[in-house]
PDB file of C-alpha atoms in Angstrom:
ATOM      1  CA  UNK A   1      -0.167  -0.212   0.050  1.00  0.00           C
ATOM      2  CA  UNK A   2       1.506   3.504  -1.123  1.00  0.00           C
ATOM      3  CA  UNK A   3       1.264   6.444   1.240  1.00  0.00           C
ATOM      4  CA  UNK A   4       2.622   9.810   1.186  1.00  0.00           C
ATOM      5  CA  UNK A   5       2.415  12.546   3.546  1.00  0.00           C
ATOM      6  CA  UNK A   6       3.589  16.366   3.542  1.00  0.00           C
ATOM      7  CA  UNK A   7       5.421  18.104   5.997  1.00  0.00           C
ATOM      8  CA  UNK A   8       6.459  21.342   6.598  1.00  0.00           C
ATOM      9  CA  UNK A   9       5.796  25.172   7.908  1.00  0.00           C
ATOM     10  CA  UNK A  10       2.336  26.334   7.687  1.00  0.00           C
ATOM     11  CA  UNK A  11       3.182  29.955   7.149  1.00  0.00           C
ATOM     12  CA  UNK A  12       6.275  31.866   5.410  1.00  0.00           C
ATOM     13  CA  UNK A  13       7.377  35.056   5.190  1.00  0.00           C
ATOM     14  CA  UNK A  14       7.793  36.683   2.080  1.00  0.00           C
ATOM     15  CA  UNK A  15      11.194  36.218   0.393  1.00  0.00           C
ATOM     16  CA  UNK A  16      12.323  33.476   3.072  1.00  0.00           C
ATOM     17  CA  UNK A  17      12.652  29.889   1.688  1.00  0.00           C
ATOM     18  CA  UNK A  18       9.968  26.651   1.766  1.00  0.00           C
ATOM     19  CA  UNK A  19      11.149  23.388   2.975  1.00  0.00           C
ATOM     20  CA  UNK A  20       8.483  20.840   2.559  1.00  0.00           C
ATOM     21  CA  UNK A  21       9.372  17.001   2.988  1.00  0.00           C
ATOM     22  CA  UNK A  22       7.102  14.305   1.876  1.00  0.00           C
ATOM     23  CA  UNK A  23       7.716  11.094   3.409  1.00  0.00           C
ATOM     24  CA  UNK A  24       6.546   8.170   1.812  1.00  0.00           C
ATOM     25  CA  UNK A  25       5.974   4.342   1.801  1.00  0.00           C
ATOM     26  CA  UNK A  26       4.785   1.130   0.177  1.00  0.00           C
ATOM     27  CA  UNK A  27       7.837   1.826  -2.898  1.00  0.00           C
ATOM     28  CA  UNK A  28      11.261   2.135  -3.074  1.00  0.00           C
ATOM     29  CA  UNK A  29      12.356   5.630  -5.036  1.00  0.00           C
ATOM     30  CA  UNK A  30      15.698   4.063  -5.684  1.00  0.00           C
ATOM     31  CA  UNK A  31      13.943   0.829  -7.632  1.00  0.00           C
ATOM     32  CA  UNK A  32      13.615   1.577 -11.384  1.00  0.00           C
ATOM     33  CA  UNK A  33      10.416   3.031 -12.791  1.00  0.00           C
ATOM     34  CA  UNK A  34       9.135   5.351  -9.999  1.00  0.00           C
ATOM     35  CA  UNK A  35       9.259   9.109  -9.588  1.00  0.00           C
ATOM     36  CA  UNK A  36       7.653  11.385  -6.839  1.00  0.00           C
ATOM     37  CA  UNK A  37       6.430  14.622  -7.789  1.00  0.00           C
ATOM     38  CA  UNK A  38       5.224  17.989  -6.307  1.00  0.00           C
ATOM     39  CA  UNK A  39       1.701  19.608  -7.404  1.00  0.00           C
ATOM     40  CA  UNK A  40       0.269  22.675  -5.753  1.00  0.00           C
ATOM     41  CA  UNK A  41      -2.921  24.581  -5.852  1.00  0.00           C
ATOM     42  CA  UNK A  42      -3.586  28.216  -4.881  1.00  0.00           C
ATOM     43  CA  UNK A  43      -7.184  28.922  -2.624  1.00  0.00           C
ATOM     44  CA  UNK A  44      -9.862  28.116  -4.953  1.00  0.00           C
ATOM     45  CA  UNK A  45      -7.819  27.542  -8.067  1.00  0.00           C
ATOM     46  CA  UNK A  46      -6.231  24.810 -10.562  1.00  0.00           C
ATOM     47  CA  UNK A  47      -3.773  22.182  -9.713  1.00  0.00           C
ATOM     48  CA  UNK A  48      -0.172  23.444 -10.856  1.00  0.00           C
ATOM     49  CA  UNK A  49       2.531  20.653 -11.426  1.00  0.00           C
ATOM     50  CA  UNK A  50       5.888  21.862  -9.955  1.00  0.00           C
ATOM     51  CA  UNK A  51       8.440  19.429 -10.148  1.00  0.00           C
ATOM     52  CA  UNK A  52       9.678  15.772 -10.187  1.00  0.00           C
ATOM     53  CA  UNK A  53      12.261  13.505  -9.270  1.00  0.00           C
ATOM     54  CA  UNK A  54      13.035  10.231 -11.347  1.00  0.00           C
ATOM     55  CA  UNK A  55      14.548   7.284  -9.110  1.00  0.00           C
ATOM     56  CA  UNK A  56      17.614   7.549 -10.927  1.00  0.00           C
ATOM     57  CA  UNK A  57      18.080  11.022  -9.597  1.00  0.00           C
ATOM     58  CA  UNK A  58      17.029  12.800 -12.695  1.00  0.00           C
ATOM     59  CA  UNK A  59      15.051  15.867 -11.826  1.00  0.00           C
ATOM     60  CA  UNK A  60      12.119  17.776 -14.019  1.00  0.00           C
ATOM     61  CA  UNK A  61      10.677  21.491 -12.991  1.00  0.00           C
ATOM     62  CA  UNK A  62       8.353  23.741 -13.939  1.00  0.00           C
ATOM     63  CA  UNK A  63      10.005  26.236 -16.263  1.00  0.00           C
ATOM     64  CA  UNK A  64       8.629  29.761 -14.831  1.00  0.00           C
ATOM     65  CA  UNK A  65       9.718  28.345 -11.322  1.00  0.00           C
ATOM     66  CA  UNK A  66      13.073  26.572 -12.460  1.00  0.00           C
ATOM     67  CA  UNK A  67      15.548  29.170 -10.570  1.00  0.00           C
ATOM     68  CA  UNK A  68      13.311  28.805  -7.244  1.00  0.00           C
ATOM     69  CA  UNK A  69      12.968  25.193  -7.182  1.00  0.00           C
ATOM     70  CA  UNK A  70      15.129  22.399  -5.879  1.00  0.00           C
ATOM     71  CA  UNK A  71      14.073  18.601  -4.945  1.00  0.00           C
ATOM     72  CA  UNK A  72      15.795  15.996  -3.738  1.00  0.00           C
ATOM     73  CA  UNK A  73      15.746  12.303  -2.354  1.00  0.00           C
ATOM     74  CA  UNK A  74      16.475  10.172   0.189  1.00  0.00           C
ATOM     75  CA  UNK A  75      16.260   6.650  -0.366  1.00  0.00           C
ATOM     76  CA  UNK A  76      17.308   5.780   3.078  1.00  0.00           C
ATOM     77  CA  UNK A  77      14.729   7.472   4.724  1.00  0.00           C
ATOM     78  CA  UNK A  78      11.934   7.528   1.911  1.00  0.00           C
ATOM     79  CA  UNK A  79      11.984  11.319   1.757  1.00  0.00           C
ATOM     80  CA  UNK A  80      11.448  14.138  -1.165  1.00  0.00           C
ATOM     81  CA  UNK A  81      12.216  17.479  -0.166  1.00  0.00           C
ATOM     82  CA  UNK A  82      11.217  20.581  -2.020  1.00  0.00           C
ATOM     83  CA  UNK A  83      12.930  23.565  -1.973  1.00  0.00           C
ATOM     84  CA  UNK A  84      11.144  26.963  -2.948  1.00  0.00           C
ATOM     85  CA  UNK A  85      13.087  30.462  -2.331  1.00  0.00           C
ATOM     86  CA  UNK A  86      12.286  33.620  -2.273  1.00  0.00           C
ATOM     87  CA  UNK A  87       8.153  32.756  -1.402  1.00  0.00           C
ATOM     88  CA  UNK A  88       5.408  35.358  -1.959  1.00  0.00           C
ATOM     89  CA  UNK A  89       2.066  35.438  -1.154  1.00  0.00           C
ATOM     90  CA  UNK A  90       1.469  34.298  -4.578  1.00  0.00           C
ATOM     91  CA  UNK A  91       2.486  30.738  -3.946  1.00  0.00           C
ATOM     92  CA  UNK A  92       0.369  30.591  -1.019  1.00  0.00           C
ATOM     93  CA  UNK A  93      -1.726  27.177  -1.621  1.00  0.00           C
ATOM     94  CA  UNK A  94      -1.839  23.314  -0.875  1.00  0.00           C
ATOM     95  CA  UNK A  95       1.260  21.553  -1.877  1.00  0.00           C
ATOM     96  CA  UNK A  96       0.989  18.004  -2.706  1.00  0.00           C
ATOM     97  CA  UNK A  97       3.537  15.431  -2.903  1.00  0.00           C
ATOM     98  CA  UNK A  98       2.199  12.683  -5.632  1.00  0.00           C
ATOM     99  CA  UNK A  99       3.987   8.902  -7.052  1.00  0.00           C
ATOM    100  CA  UNK A 100       4.416   8.272 -10.844  1.00  0.00           C
ATOM    101  CA  UNK A 101       5.076   4.959 -12.672  1.00  0.00           C
ATOM    102  CA  UNK A 102       5.140   4.965 -16.280  1.00  0.00           C
ATOM    103  CA  UNK A 103       1.714   4.278 -17.680  1.00  0.00           C
ATOM    104  CA  UNK A 104       1.733   2.342 -21.282  1.00  0.00           C
ATOM    105  CA  UNK A 105      -0.612   3.024 -24.131  1.00  0.00           C
ATOM    106  CA  UNK A 106      -0.129   2.031 -27.852  1.00  0.00           C
ATOM    107  CA  UNK A 107       3.131   0.530 -27.351  1.00  0.00           C
ATOM    108  CA  UNK A 108       4.939   3.431 -25.179  1.00  0.00           C
ATOM    109  CA  UNK A 109       4.940   4.116 -21.557  1.00  0.00           C
ATOM    110  CA  UNK A 110       5.520   7.589 -20.344  1.00  0.00           C
ATOM    111  CA  UNK A 111       5.863   8.757 -16.481  1.00  0.00           C
ATOM    112  CA  UNK A 112       3.291  11.591 -15.262  1.00  0.00           C
ATOM    113  CA  UNK A 113      -0.202   9.715 -14.128  1.00  0.00           C
ATOM    114  CA  UNK A 114      -0.105  11.197 -10.569  1.00  0.00           C
ATOM    115  CA  UNK A 115      -1.607   7.411  -9.100  1.00  0.00           C
ATOM    116  CA  UNK A 116      -1.140   8.567  -5.299  1.00  0.00           C
ATOM    117  CA  UNK A 117      -1.505  11.722  -3.553  1.00  0.00           C
ATOM    118  CA  UNK A 118      -0.770  12.798  -0.690  1.00  0.00           C
ATOM    119  CA  UNK A 119      -3.094  14.420   1.604  1.00  0.00           C
ATOM    120  CA  UNK A 120      -1.569  17.855   0.893  1.00  0.00           C
ATOM    121  CA  UNK A 121      -0.293  20.506   3.376  1.00  0.00           C
ATOM    122  CA  UNK A 122      -1.245  23.997   3.252  1.00  0.00           C
ATOM    123  CA  UNK A 123       1.488  27.106   3.176  1.00  0.00           C
ATOM    124  CA  UNK A 124       0.495  30.545   3.644  1.00  0.00           C
ATOM    125  CA  UNK A 125       2.990  33.277   2.253  1.00  0.00           C
ATOM    126  CA  UNK A 126       2.371  36.281   4.884  1.00  0.00           C
ATOM    127  CA  UNK A 127       4.123  38.892   6.922  1.00  0.00           C
TER     128      UNK A 127
ATOM    129  CA  UNK B   1       5.280  24.318 -22.680  1.00  0.00           C
ATOM    130  CA  UNK B   2       2.090  22.386 -24.042  1.00  0.00           C
ATOM    131  CA  UNK B   3      -0.874  24.736 -23.191  1.00  0.00           C
ATOM    132  CA  UNK B   4      -3.773  22.732 -22.199  1.00  0.00           C
ATOM    133  CA  UNK B   5      -7.666  24.205 -22.641  1.00  0.00           C
ATOM    134  CA  UNK B   6     -10.464  22.602 -21.163  1.00  0.00           C
ATOM    135  CA  UNK B   7     -14.116  23.494 -21.835  1.00  0.00           C
ATOM    136  CA  UNK B   8     -16.422  24.826 -20.499  1.00  0.00           C
ATOM    137  CA  UNK B   9     -15.144  25.840 -16.801  1.00  0.00           C
ATOM    138  CA  UNK B  10     -18.270  25.184 -15.259  1.00  0.00           C
ATOM    139  CA  UNK B  11     -21.489  23.408 -16.049  1.00  0.00           C
ATOM    140  CA  UNK B  12     -24.672  22.183 -14.191  1.00  0.00           C
ATOM    141  CA  UNK B  13     -26.720  19.220 -15.059  1.00  0.00           C
ATOM    142  CA  UNK B  14     -29.249  17.102 -13.837  1.00  0.00           C
ATOM    143  CA  UNK B  15     -28.840  13.806 -12.555  1.00  0.00           C
ATOM    144  CA  UNK B  16     -29.019  11.269 -15.325  1.00  0.00           C
ATOM    145  CA  UNK B  17     -27.685  13.679 -17.887  1.00  0.00           C
ATOM    146  CA  UNK B  18     -25.055  12.800 -20.309  1.00  0.00           C
ATOM    147  CA  UNK B  19     -21.657  15.253 -19.659  1.00  0.00           C
ATOM    148  CA  UNK B  20     -19.152  15.896 -21.703  1.00  0.00           C
ATOM    149  CA  UNK B  21     -15.703  18.013 -21.432  1.00  0.00           C
ATOM    150  CA  UNK B  22     -13.211  18.911 -23.691  1.00  0.00           C
ATOM    151  CA  UNK B  23      -9.710  19.484 -23.448  1.00  0.00           C
ATOM    152  CA  UNK B  24      -7.310  20.557 -26.222  1.00  0.00           C
ATOM    153  CA  UNK B  25      -3.717  20.211 -25.846  1.00  0.00           C
ATOM    154  CA  UNK B  26      -1.511  23.399 -27.878  1.00  0.00           C
ATOM    155  CA  UNK B  27       0.430  20.554 -29.969  1.00  0.00           C
ATOM    156  CA  UNK B  28       0.141  16.939 -30.046  1.00  0.00           C
ATOM    157  CA  UNK B  29       0.614  14.596 -27.372  1.00  0.00           C
ATOM    158  CA  UNK B  30      -0.556  11.299 -28.555  1.00  0.00           C
ATOM    159  CA  UNK B  31      -2.413   9.419 -26.230  1.00  0.00           C
ATOM    160  CA  UNK B  32      -0.353  10.844 -23.047  1.00  0.00           C
ATOM    161  CA  UNK B  33      -3.655  12.332 -21.562  1.00  0.00           C
ATOM    162  CA  UNK B  34      -5.060  11.873 -18.170  1.00  0.00           C
ATOM    163  CA  UNK B  35      -8.509  13.143 -16.185  1.00  0.00           C
ATOM    164  CA  UNK B  36      -8.250  13.782 -12.753  1.00  0.00           C
ATOM    165  CA  UNK B  37     -11.464  13.995 -10.324  1.00  0.00           C
ATOM    166  CA  UNK B  38     -11.027  16.388  -7.572  1.00  0.00           C
ATOM    167  CA  UNK B  39     -14.087  16.302  -4.933  1.00  0.00           C
ATOM    168  CA  UNK B  40     -14.895  19.604  -2.972  1.00  0.00           C
ATOM    169  CA  UNK B  41     -12.438  19.678  -0.261  1.00  0.00           C
ATOM    170  CA  UNK B  42     -10.665  16.272  -1.563  1.00  0.00           C
ATOM    171  CA  UNK B  43      -7.673  15.192  -2.787  1.00  0.00           C
ATOM    172  CA  UNK B  44      -7.485  14.511  -6.653  1.00  0.00           C
ATOM    173  CA  UNK B  45      -7.672  11.421  -8.209  1.00  0.00           C
ATOM    174  CA  UNK B  46      -6.588   9.871 -11.452  1.00  0.00           C
ATOM    175  CA  UNK B  47     -10.120   8.430 -13.509  1.00  0.00           C
ATOM    176  CA  UNK B  48      -8.536   7.734 -16.956  1.00  0.00           C
ATOM    177  CA  UNK B  49      -5.192   7.795 -18.284  1.00  0.00           C
ATOM    178  CA  UNK B  50      -3.977   7.034 -22.103  1.00  0.00           C
ATOM    179  CA  UNK B  51      -6.912   9.461 -23.008  1.00  0.00           C
ATOM    180  CA  UNK B  52      -9.565   6.202 -22.587  1.00  0.00           C
ATOM    181  CA  UNK B  53      -8.623   4.013 -20.079  1.00  0.00           C
ATOM    182  CA  UNK B  54     -10.276   3.718 -16.888  1.00  0.00           C
ATOM    183  CA  UNK B  55      -8.497   3.853 -13.912  1.00  0.00           C
ATOM    184  CA  UNK B  56      -8.867   0.437 -11.553  1.00  0.00           C
ATOM    185  CA  UNK B  57     -12.081   0.984  -9.656  1.00  0.00           C
ATOM    186  CA  UNK B  58     -13.413   3.946 -11.403  1.00  0.00           C
ATOM    187  CA  UNK B  59     -17.338   3.801 -12.096  1.00  0.00           C
ATOM    188  CA  UNK B  60     -17.747   2.571 -15.841  1.00  0.00           C
ATOM    189  CA  UNK B  61     -19.823   5.863 -16.388  1.00  0.00           C
ATOM    190  CA  UNK B  62     -16.540   7.456 -16.965  1.00  0.00           C
ATOM    191  CA  UNK B  63     -15.483   7.568 -20.408  1.00  0.00           C
ATOM    192  CA  UNK B  64     -12.258   8.860 -22.282  1.00  0.00           C
ATOM    193  CA  UNK B  65     -11.801   9.629 -26.065  1.00  0.00           C
ATOM    194  CA  UNK B  66      -9.219  11.399 -28.303  1.00  0.00           C
ATOM    195  CA  UNK B  67      -5.831  11.861 -29.547  1.00  0.00           C
ATOM    196  CA  UNK B  68      -3.462  14.038 -30.823  1.00  0.00           C
ATOM    197  CA  UNK B  69      -4.836  17.419 -29.772  1.00  0.00           C
ATOM    198  CA  UNK B  70      -8.447  16.458 -28.857  1.00  0.00           C
ATOM    199  CA  UNK B  71      -9.642  15.209 -26.124  1.00  0.00           C
ATOM    200  CA  UNK B  72     -12.792  14.429 -23.948  1.00  0.00           C
ATOM    201  CA  UNK B  73     -14.157  13.230 -20.971  1.00  0.00           C
ATOM    202  CA  UNK B  74     -18.158  11.530 -20.816  1.00  0.00           C
ATOM    203  CA  UNK B  75     -19.948  11.032 -17.858  1.00  0.00           C
ATOM    204  CA  UNK B  76     -22.864   8.889 -19.449  1.00  0.00           C
ATOM    205  CA  UNK B  77     -25.186   9.311 -16.849  1.00  0.00           C
ATOM    206  CA  UNK B  78     -24.699  12.296 -14.085  1.00  0.00           C
ATOM    207  CA  UNK B  79     -24.644  10.931 -10.462  1.00  0.00           C
ATOM    208  CA  UNK B  80     -25.004  13.421  -7.099  1.00  0.00           C
ATOM    209  CA  UNK B  81     -21.546  12.056  -6.216  1.00  0.00           C
ATOM    210  CA  UNK B  82     -19.632  12.896  -9.304  1.00  0.00           C
ATOM    211  CA  UNK B  83     -20.176  16.985  -8.192  1.00  0.00           C
ATOM    212  CA  UNK B  84     -16.455  17.733  -8.690  1.00  0.00           C
ATOM    213  CA  UNK B  85     -13.725  19.927 -10.212  1.00  0.00           C
ATOM    214  CA  UNK B  86     -12.094  17.812 -13.220  1.00  0.00           C
ATOM    215  CA  UNK B  87      -8.566  18.091 -14.860  1.00  0.00           C
ATOM    216  CA  UNK B  88      -6.966  17.277 -18.027  1.00  0.00           C
ATOM    217  CA  UNK B  89      -3.186  16.595 -17.740  1.00  0.00           C
ATOM    218  CA  UNK B  90      -0.746  16.401 -20.443  1.00  0.00           C
ATOM    219  CA  UNK B  91       2.064  13.238 -19.222  1.00  0.00           C
ATOM    220  CA  UNK B  92       3.361  13.510 -22.849  1.00  0.00           C
ATOM    221  CA  UNK B  93       6.756  14.903 -21.606  1.00  0.00           C
ATOM    222  CA  UNK B  94       7.796  17.349 -18.638  1.00  0.00           C
ATOM    223  CA  UNK B  95       6.415  20.054 -18.011  1.00  0.00           C
ATOM    224  CA  UNK B  96       3.198  17.859 -16.769  1.00  0.00           C
ATOM    225  CA  UNK B  97       0.781  20.785 -17.478  1.00  0.00           C
ATOM    226  CA  UNK B  98      -2.921  20.841 -16.318  1.00  0.00           C
ATOM    227  CA  UNK B  99      -6.484  22.302 -17.566  1.00  0.00           C
ATOM    228  CA  UNK B 100      -7.853  25.299 -15.797  1.00  0.00           C
ATOM    229  CA  UNK B 101     -10.384  22.737 -14.774  1.00  0.00           C
ATOM    230  CA  UNK B 102     -14.013  22.451 -15.264  1.00  0.00           C
ATOM    231  CA  UNK B 103     -16.734  22.467 -11.960  1.00  0.00           C
ATOM    232  CA  UNK B 104     -19.173  19.942 -12.363  1.00  0.00           C
ATOM    233  CA  UNK B 105     -22.594  20.781 -10.485  1.00  0.00           C
ATOM    234  CA  UNK B 106     -25.986  19.619 -10.395  1.00  0.00           C
TER     235      UNK B 106
END
């Protein structure tokens, strides 16, 4: 049974750095064919994909936030950490940790179907 | 980046109605299209992947179709528990962009 749970501060001040931790179980991020990502949702708004780290350490980021985001993994403790610098009130929202493996169709496979989600953690950016 | 455009942004229908939501990608994504449902106050969940494959446990009244740039999510007979916001998502390649969502009400 796969589970993911986000943890971190609920309130950060503008210009500060946000660090969120995803603690997962039920799979290993050192096994091929697994990736963990982050998706956020501002209050009352749509979902936004932020970042993904693959089992082999490869990383992908939302281009508009690339300079502010870093995602790392610790396979010994089953943690994935998202760091976002220079926080702004527009970054307020619920941040979700998500799991993906390659999903196949028509003879080809691709990561990116987020089949398991954490409960989400609400982050408010305010002075 | 690939832009995902959903329509309508919201709709209201009656129980038992057939409901259709469309999603258009700004360039071809083959069949790398997923649909998610987010019930009010809940975590999103995947309904469909590969444009038309139902995720395990999803009610068969949900179906998806399309390839390339144009996709459709259909609820064949709307039920009260289908009240939610539905999102399409490209997973052809990162960045994995999502649509703005379609809010479905009874």
